[in-house]
C-alpha cells in the first residue's frame, strides 16, 4: 500500500458478516481460537471467539436453515476465516 512504511501503526476493519468459521483452516490462513459464546439475535447468530494469538472476534452468521447456519458450541476450537476483500486498512 502506498504511503505506509514498514512498522507504521494501522488498524484493520472487518465486517463480522464477512467472517466465517471452520474446523480446519481454509486455503488462506485462518486465525485459530476458541468459541466463548453464541448470542442469538433474531435471524443472526453472533459468535464470540477468543483467538489464541490476538484480539477477540465476533463472527455473525445466519440463524436460518436456508442460510449458512452452523453452530459451534462454547469451548470448541475453530478457525476464523475472512472472505476476499472483506477488510479495510485504516492508517492512524
Short mmCIF file of C-alpha atoms in Angstrom, two decimals:
data_model
loop_
_atom_site.label_atom_id
_atom_site.label_comp_id
_atom_site.label_asym_id
_atom_site.label_seq_id
_atom_site.Cartn_x
_atom_site.Cartn_y
_atom_site.Cartn_z
CA UNK A 1 0.00 0.00 0.00
CA UNK A 2 1.41 3.38 -0.98
CA UNK A 3 2.38 5.85 1.71
CA UNK A 4 2.69 3.34 4.53
CA UNK A 5 6.11 2.45 5.87
CA UNK A 6 7.04 -0.83 7.49
CA UNK A 7 6.32 -0.64 11.22
CA UNK A 8 3.62 2.03 10.83
CA UNK A 9 0.68 1.76 13.22
CA UNK A 10 -2.54 0.78 11.43
CA UNK A 11 -5.94 -0.67 12.20
CA UNK A 12 -7.87 -3.21 10.20
CA UNK A 13 -11.64 -3.07 9.91
CA UNK A 14 -13.53 -6.27 9.05
CA UNK A 15 -17.31 -6.63 8.81
CA UNK A 16 -18.41 -9.53 11.10
CA UNK A 17 -20.74 -10.93 8.42
CA UNK A 18 -17.73 -11.32 6.08
CA UNK A 19 -16.06 -13.73 8.51
CA UNK A 20 -16.80 -17.43 8.71
CA UNK A 21 -15.70 -20.27 10.97
CA UNK A 22 -14.44 -23.73 10.15
CA UNK A 23 -13.00 -26.72 11.98
CA UNK A 24 -9.86 -26.61 9.80
CA UNK A 25 -8.04 -23.66 8.22
CA UNK A 26 -9.10 -22.83 4.67
CA UNK A 27 -6.71 -22.38 1.72
CA UNK A 28 -5.83 -18.98 3.12
CA UNK A 29 -4.60 -18.88 6.68
CA UNK A 30 -7.27 -18.78 9.38
CA UNK A 31 -6.94 -17.45 12.90
CA UNK A 32 -7.21 -20.22 15.49
CA UNK A 33 -9.40 -19.63 18.50
CA UNK A 34 -11.96 -20.99 20.93
CA UNK A 35 -15.70 -20.26 20.91
CA UNK A 36 -16.65 -18.39 24.06
CA UNK A 37 -20.35 -17.75 23.49
CA UNK A 38 -23.17 -17.77 20.95
CA UNK A 39 -25.69 -14.93 21.07
CA UNK A 40 -28.93 -15.49 19.16
CA UNK A 41 -30.44 -12.24 17.86
CA UNK A 42 -33.40 -12.70 15.53
CA UNK A 43 -32.11 -14.05 12.22
CA UNK A 44 -28.44 -13.84 13.26
CA UNK A 45 -26.04 -15.72 15.50
CA UNK A 46 -23.16 -13.66 16.89
CA UNK A 47 -20.36 -15.98 17.98
CA UNK A 48 -17.65 -14.60 20.27
CA UNK A 49 -14.28 -16.22 19.56
CA UNK A 50 -11.20 -15.83 21.77
CA UNK A 51 -8.20 -16.02 19.43
CA UNK A 52 -5.13 -17.97 20.52
CA UNK A 53 -2.93 -15.03 19.48
CA UNK A 54 -4.60 -11.66 19.31
CA UNK A 55 -7.88 -9.92 20.00
CA UNK A 56 -11.33 -11.44 20.28
CA UNK A 57 -13.58 -11.64 17.24
CA UNK A 58 -17.32 -11.59 16.72
CA UNK A 59 -18.46 -13.69 13.77
CA UNK A 60 -22.01 -13.10 12.55
CA UNK A 61 -23.83 -15.91 10.74
CA UNK A 62 -27.38 -16.68 9.70
CA UNK A 63 -29.73 -18.38 12.15
CA UNK A 64 -31.63 -19.95 9.26
CA UNK A 65 -31.56 -23.47 7.89
CA UNK A 66 -31.64 -21.87 4.41
CA UNK A 67 -28.54 -19.81 5.17
CA UNK A 68 -25.12 -20.87 6.39
CA UNK A 69 -26.36 -21.96 9.83
CA UNK A 70 -23.65 -23.80 11.69
CA UNK A 71 -23.40 -23.57 15.45
CA UNK A 72 -20.07 -24.21 17.15
CA UNK A 73 -20.57 -24.91 20.85
CA UNK A 74 -18.66 -22.91 23.51
CA UNK A 75 -15.25 -24.48 24.12
CA UNK A 76 -14.88 -25.71 20.51
CA UNK A 77 -11.65 -24.88 18.70
CA UNK A 78 -12.35 -23.12 15.41
CA UNK A 79 -10.60 -21.16 12.70
CA UNK A 80 -11.87 -17.68 11.86
CA UNK A 81 -11.56 -17.08 8.12
CA UNK A 82 -12.24 -13.99 6.03
CA UNK A 83 -13.80 -13.55 2.60
CA UNK A 84 -11.55 -11.98 -0.04
CA UNK A 85 -11.51 -8.16 0.09
CA UNK A 86 -13.50 -8.14 3.35
CA UNK A 87 -11.01 -5.96 5.27
CA UNK A 88 -10.09 -2.30 5.11
CA UNK A 89 -6.75 -0.97 6.30
CA UNK A 90 -7.00 2.28 8.28
CA UNK A 91 -3.87 4.36 8.81
CA UNK A 92 -3.52 6.10 12.17
#
